[in-house]
């Protein structure tokens, strides 16, 4: 999985390009390691952070990790708020609410905050119900919005009652690395939360290559053209059509043009203009 960087402190290799780490028992050492991590470029460019915790221990480390990531501008499991702030040369402060605000934001609060940032002329549009902290995050313009998944390892060592407590927590996957429990479920969760698609190539007259899928991001609504460009830029110049098997195909296979939007685990056979 390219660019998926889970984090902890004692590194162990859990698969190709996925590096999971386990939290240390000393909170001071854990905090120091987190500070080092947050200052690295990895913290802001990764597709996902995986936090591996011991299911049999208290959630102290979880709270430490969350506090440190938040203090360094990483917003866990959040999306950028729909706030538009356009600075202007003149005209004062313009304030518009598309959605009613119930979390403390209003025109007066916005003006006070902008004054603290020495902004006297700007146009503000709030397209969703946001908090004061979210408004400040947009002003700071240096926040990273990254999905975080908590992996509770060693579930084979806890009781059913303790499992029920974990089940009430959001954004978590229970597993046992020793017994191999829930590993496939973990991989599916990572794929889903990172919004990545696996597209398999199929050479003419051969079976699909399931070992090395082409990875595309679902947020871009990837087309066959983007698929071709990911393989090689020259392919699109000779492109005639594609045969597609999978979720995006109306029938198996479907003859498609370069505008066809692909879905996860589609199989694509490219055909050249010459009929190859």
Short mmCIF file of C-alpha atoms in Angstrom, two decimals:
data_model
loop_
_atom_site.label_atom_id
_atom_site.label_comp_id
_atom_site.label_asym_id
_atom_site.label_seq_id
_atom_site.Cartn_x
_atom_site.Cartn_y
_atom_site.Cartn_z
CA UNK A 1 0.00 0.00 0.00
CA UNK A 2 1.79 3.11 -1.19
CA UNK A 3 2.10 6.09 1.15
CA UNK A 4 0.22 4.50 4.03
CA UNK A 5 2.26 5.21 7.14
CA UNK A 6 0.91 3.92 10.43
CA UNK A 7 2.76 5.16 13.51
CA UNK A 8 3.98 4.01 16.84
CA UNK A 9 7.37 3.69 18.42
CA UNK A 10 8.87 0.21 18.21
CA UNK A 11 8.78 -0.48 14.51
CA UNK A 12 7.79 -3.84 13.10
CA UNK A 13 7.19 -4.66 9.46
CA UNK A 14 3.63 -5.84 8.83
CA UNK A 15 3.58 -5.93 5.07
CA UNK A 16 4.85 -4.28 1.95
CA UNK A 17 5.18 -0.52 2.48
CA UNK A 18 3.18 -0.66 5.70
CA UNK A 19 5.22 -0.02 8.82
CA UNK A 20 3.34 -0.53 12.08
CA UNK A 21 4.78 0.28 15.46
CA UNK A 22 3.78 -0.60 19.00
CA UNK A 23 3.49 2.01 21.74
CA UNK A 24 6.17 2.01 24.42
CA UNK A 25 5.35 1.41 28.07
CA UNK A 26 7.04 4.63 29.27
CA UNK A 27 4.73 7.64 28.61
CA UNK A 28 7.71 10.04 28.58
CA UNK A 29 9.52 8.05 25.91
CA UNK A 30 6.26 7.72 23.98
CA UNK A 31 5.70 11.49 24.05
CA UNK A 32 9.27 12.15 22.90
CA UNK A 33 8.87 9.72 20.02
CA UNK A 34 5.56 11.32 19.04
CA UNK A 35 7.14 14.79 18.97
CA UNK A 36 9.86 13.48 16.67
CA UNK A 37 7.23 11.87 14.44
CA UNK A 38 5.03 14.98 14.29
CA UNK A 39 8.00 17.09 13.19
CA UNK A 40 8.71 14.71 10.32
CA UNK A 41 7.24 15.18 6.84
CA UNK A 42 5.66 11.73 7.09
CA UNK A 43 3.17 12.94 9.67
CA UNK A 44 1.51 15.33 7.22
CA UNK A 45 1.86 13.47 3.94
CA UNK A 46 0.75 9.96 4.85
CA UNK A 47 -2.63 8.62 3.75
CA UNK A 48 -3.36 7.08 7.13
CA UNK A 49 -1.95 6.71 10.63
CA UNK A 50 -2.31 3.33 12.29
CA UNK A 51 -1.97 3.33 16.07
CA UNK A 52 -1.28 -0.10 17.55
CA UNK A 53 -2.37 -0.53 21.17
CA UNK A 54 -2.43 -3.43 23.61
CA UNK A 55 -6.05 -4.46 24.12
CA UNK A 56 -5.24 -5.69 27.61
CA UNK A 57 -3.90 -2.36 28.90
CA UNK A 58 -5.59 0.95 29.85
CA UNK A 59 -6.19 3.57 27.16
CA UNK A 60 -3.60 5.99 28.59
CA UNK A 61 -1.38 5.76 25.53
CA UNK A 62 -4.31 6.40 23.22
CA UNK A 63 -5.05 9.69 24.98
CA UNK A 64 -1.38 10.72 24.91
CA UNK A 65 -1.14 10.02 21.18
CA UNK A 66 -4.36 11.91 20.40
CA UNK A 67 -3.26 14.95 22.43
CA UNK A 68 0.17 15.12 20.79
CA UNK A 69 -1.13 14.70 17.25
CA UNK A 70 -3.76 17.40 17.85
CA UNK A 71 -1.21 19.84 19.29
CA UNK A 72 0.88 19.49 16.13
CA UNK A 73 -2.04 20.37 13.88
CA UNK A 74 -3.09 16.87 12.86
CA UNK A 75 -6.86 16.56 12.85
CA UNK A 76 -7.71 12.89 13.29
CA UNK A 77 -10.65 11.46 11.37
CA UNK A 78 -11.87 14.90 10.36
CA UNK A 79 -12.43 16.54 7.01
CA UNK A 80 -11.49 20.15 6.23
CA UNK A 81 -14.40 22.36 7.33
CA UNK A 82 -16.38 24.02 4.57
CA UNK A 83 -15.22 27.54 5.34
CA UNK A 84 -14.13 30.03 2.72
CA UNK A 85 -11.98 32.97 3.80
CA UNK A 86 -10.82 35.34 1.06
CA UNK A 87 -8.56 38.21 2.11
CA UNK A 88 -9.17 41.54 0.36
CA UNK A 89 -7.38 44.85 -0.01
CA UNK A 90 -10.38 46.86 1.18
CA UNK A 91 -14.09 46.66 1.91
CA UNK A 92 -14.00 45.50 5.53
CA UNK A 93 -15.29 42.14 6.77
CA UNK A 94 -18.05 40.35 4.88
CA UNK A 95 -19.74 37.51 6.77
CA UNK A 96 -22.21 34.99 5.37
CA UNK A 97 -23.75 31.84 6.88
CA UNK A 98 -25.07 29.31 4.39
CA UNK A 99 -25.91 26.98 7.30
CA UNK A 100 -27.19 28.06 10.72
CA UNK A 101 -24.37 28.13 13.28
CA UNK A 102 -24.95 26.35 16.62
CA UNK A 103 -21.37 25.84 17.87
CA UNK A 104 -20.45 29.39 18.85
CA UNK A 105 -19.60 31.00 15.51
CA UNK A 106 -21.19 34.31 14.52
CA UNK A 107 -20.24 37.57 12.86
CA UNK A 108 -18.89 39.18 16.05
CA UNK A 109 -16.77 36.16 16.97
CA UNK A 110 -15.35 36.01 13.44
CA UNK A 111 -14.39 39.68 13.56
CA UNK A 112 -12.67 39.30 16.94
CA UNK A 113 -10.65 36.33 15.68
CA UNK A 114 -9.70 38.08 12.45
CA UNK A 115 -8.54 41.10 14.45
CA UNK A 116 -6.18 38.83 16.40
CA UNK A 117 -4.73 37.72 13.06
CA UNK A 118 -4.51 41.35 11.89
CA UNK A 119 -6.97 40.79 9.09
CA UNK A 120 -9.19 43.83 8.52
CA UNK A 121 -10.64 43.04 5.10
CA UNK A 122 -11.94 39.61 4.14
CA UNK A 123 -14.96 37.72 2.83
CA UNK A 124 -16.12 34.84 5.04
CA UNK A 125 -18.57 32.14 3.96
CA UNK A 126 -19.56 29.31 6.32
CA UNK A 127 -21.05 26.41 4.36
CA UNK A 128 -21.52 24.11 7.36
CA UNK A 129 -22.03 24.30 11.12
CA UNK A 130 -18.51 24.83 12.52
CA UNK A 131 -16.83 25.54 15.83
CA UNK A 132 -14.50 28.39 16.72
CA UNK A 133 -11.56 25.96 16.70
CA UNK A 134 -12.41 24.85 13.16
CA UNK A 135 -12.55 28.47 12.04
CA UNK A 136 -9.09 29.07 13.54
CA UNK A 137 -7.80 25.90 11.86
CA UNK A 138 -8.78 27.31 8.47
CA UNK A 139 -7.09 30.63 9.28
CA UNK A 140 -3.89 28.86 10.32
CA UNK A 141 -3.91 27.01 6.98
CA UNK A 142 -1.43 24.40 8.19
CA UNK A 143 -3.64 21.62 9.47
CA UNK A 144 -3.44 18.05 8.19
CA UNK A 145 -6.66 16.04 8.05
CA UNK A 146 -5.67 12.38 8.26
CA UNK A 147 -7.70 9.24 8.98
CA UNK A 148 -6.51 7.40 12.07
CA UNK A 149 -7.28 3.76 12.78
CA UNK A 150 -6.69 2.20 16.18
CA UNK A 151 -5.50 -1.41 16.14
CA UNK A 152 -6.11 -3.21 19.42
CA UNK A 153 -3.73 -6.14 19.39
CA UNK A 154 -3.74 -9.25 21.62
CA UNK A 155 -7.53 -9.59 21.71
CA UNK A 156 -6.93 -13.26 22.48
CA UNK A 157 -5.89 -12.19 25.99
CA UNK A 158 -9.06 -10.28 26.99
CA UNK A 159 -12.57 -11.30 28.01
CA UNK A 160 -15.82 -11.03 26.05
CA UNK A 161 -16.91 -8.20 28.37
CA UNK A 162 -13.74 -6.25 27.58
CA UNK A 163 -14.30 -6.85 23.86
CA UNK A 164 -17.78 -5.33 24.22
CA UNK A 165 -16.19 -2.18 25.64
CA UNK A 166 -13.83 -1.93 22.68
CA UNK A 167 -16.72 -2.47 20.27
CA UNK A 168 -18.24 0.81 21.47
CA UNK A 169 -15.19 2.74 20.27
CA UNK A 170 -15.15 4.31 16.80
CA UNK A 171 -12.35 3.86 14.27
CA UNK A 172 -10.90 0.68 15.69
CA UNK A 173 -10.04 -2.82 14.51
CA UNK A 174 -9.51 -5.69 16.98
CA UNK A 175 -6.84 -8.20 16.00
CA UNK A 176 -4.33 -10.74 17.14
CA UNK A 177 -1.03 -10.65 15.29
CA UNK A 178 0.06 -13.88 16.98
CA UNK A 179 -2.93 -15.86 15.72
CA UNK A 180 -3.52 -13.88 12.53
CA UNK A 181 -7.03 -12.86 13.54
CA UNK A 182 -8.73 -10.05 11.60
CA UNK A 183 -5.74 -9.27 9.36
CA UNK A 184 -7.85 -9.41 6.19
CA UNK A 185 -10.50 -7.19 7.79
CA UNK A 186 -7.76 -4.71 8.70
CA UNK A 187 -6.51 -4.54 5.12
CA UNK A 188 -10.04 -3.96 3.79
CA UNK A 189 -10.56 -1.19 6.34
CA UNK A 190 -7.31 0.49 5.29
CA UNK A 191 -8.28 0.35 1.61
CA UNK A 192 -11.70 1.79 2.34
CA UNK A 193 -10.56 4.64 4.59
CA UNK A 194 -7.71 5.67 2.31
CA UNK A 195 -10.17 5.87 -0.60
CA UNK A 196 -7.92 3.73 -2.77
CA UNK A 197 -8.98 1.56 -5.67
CA UNK A 198 -7.27 -1.60 -6.91
CA UNK A 199 -7.46 -1.89 -10.69
CA UNK A 200 -6.13 -5.09 -12.25
CA UNK A 201 -4.56 -5.19 -15.69
CA UNK A 202 -5.44 -7.97 -18.14
CA UNK A 203 -3.20 -8.53 -21.17
CA UNK A 204 -5.06 -9.83 -24.22
CA UNK A 205 -5.50 -13.60 -24.10
CA UNK A 206 -4.10 -13.87 -20.57
CA UNK A 207 -5.49 -13.98 -17.04
CA UNK A 208 -5.60 -10.74 -14.98
CA UNK A 209 -2.57 -9.75 -12.94
CA UNK A 210 -3.89 -9.89 -9.37
CA UNK A 211 -0.44 -9.57 -7.80
CA UNK A 212 0.32 -5.96 -8.74
CA UNK A 213 -2.83 -3.82 -9.07
CA UNK A 214 -2.70 -0.23 -10.26
CA UNK A 215 -3.62 2.01 -7.31
CA UNK A 216 -5.96 4.96 -7.94
CA UNK A 217 -7.78 7.31 -5.56
CA UNK A 218 -11.57 7.09 -5.53
CA UNK A 219 -11.98 10.77 -4.55
CA UNK A 220 -10.85 11.73 -8.05
CA UNK A 221 -13.43 9.47 -9.72
CA UNK A 222 -10.62 7.87 -11.74
CA UNK A 223 -11.31 7.18 -15.38
CA UNK A 224 -9.69 4.77 -17.80
CA UNK A 225 -7.67 7.73 -19.07
CA UNK A 226 -6.14 8.23 -15.61
CA UNK A 227 -5.53 4.48 -15.44
CA UNK A 228 -3.61 4.68 -18.74
CA UNK A 229 -1.61 7.68 -17.57
CA UNK A 230 -0.64 5.83 -14.40
CA UNK A 231 0.74 2.96 -16.50
CA UNK A 232 2.53 5.16 -19.05
CA UNK A 233 1.74 8.51 -20.64
CA UNK A 234 2.23 7.15 -24.16
CA UNK A 235 -0.55 4.54 -23.79
CA UNK A 236 -3.37 7.07 -24.11
CA UNK A 237 -2.01 8.19 -27.50
CA UNK A 238 -2.62 4.71 -28.96
CA UNK A 239 -5.81 4.03 -26.98
CA UNK A 240 -8.85 2.77 -28.90
CA UNK A 241 -11.10 1.32 -26.20
CA UNK A 242 -11.00 -0.86 -23.12
CA UNK A 243 -12.75 -4.03 -22.01
CA UNK A 244 -13.81 -3.76 -18.38
CA UNK A 245 -14.93 -6.50 -15.98
CA UNK A 246 -16.16 -5.66 -12.50
CA UNK A 247 -18.44 -3.37 -10.52
CA UNK A 248 -18.34 -0.47 -12.98
CA UNK A 249 -19.29 -2.62 -15.98
CA UNK A 250 -22.95 -2.96 -16.99
CA UNK A 251 -22.16 -6.36 -18.47
CA UNK A 252 -19.06 -8.58 -18.42
CA UNK A 253 -17.02 -7.38 -20.19
CA UNK A 254 -18.14 -3.90 -21.22
CA UNK A 255 -16.49 -2.02 -24.07
CA UNK A 256 -15.63 1.42 -22.68
CA UNK A 257 -14.05 4.68 -23.74
CA UNK A 258 -11.42 6.66 -21.87
CA UNK A 259 -14.07 8.61 -19.89
CA UNK A 260 -15.42 5.46 -18.17
CA UNK A 261 -15.20 5.73 -14.35
CA UNK A 262 -13.57 2.75 -12.65
CA UNK A 263 -14.41 1.09 -9.34
CA UNK A 264 -12.46 -0.99 -6.85
CA UNK A 265 -11.13 -4.32 -8.19
CA UNK A 266 -12.19 -3.68 -11.78
CA UNK A 267 -10.27 -5.62 -14.43
CA UNK A 268 -9.17 -3.63 -17.49
CA UNK A 269 -7.89 -4.83 -20.86
CA UNK A 270 -6.59 -1.98 -23.03
CA UNK A 271 -6.93 -2.11 -26.81
CA UNK A 272 -4.84 -0.06 -29.23
CA UNK A 273 -6.14 1.84 -32.25
CA UNK A 274 -4.56 -0.77 -34.48
CA UNK A 275 -6.77 -3.41 -32.87
CA UNK A 276 -4.07 -4.81 -30.59
#
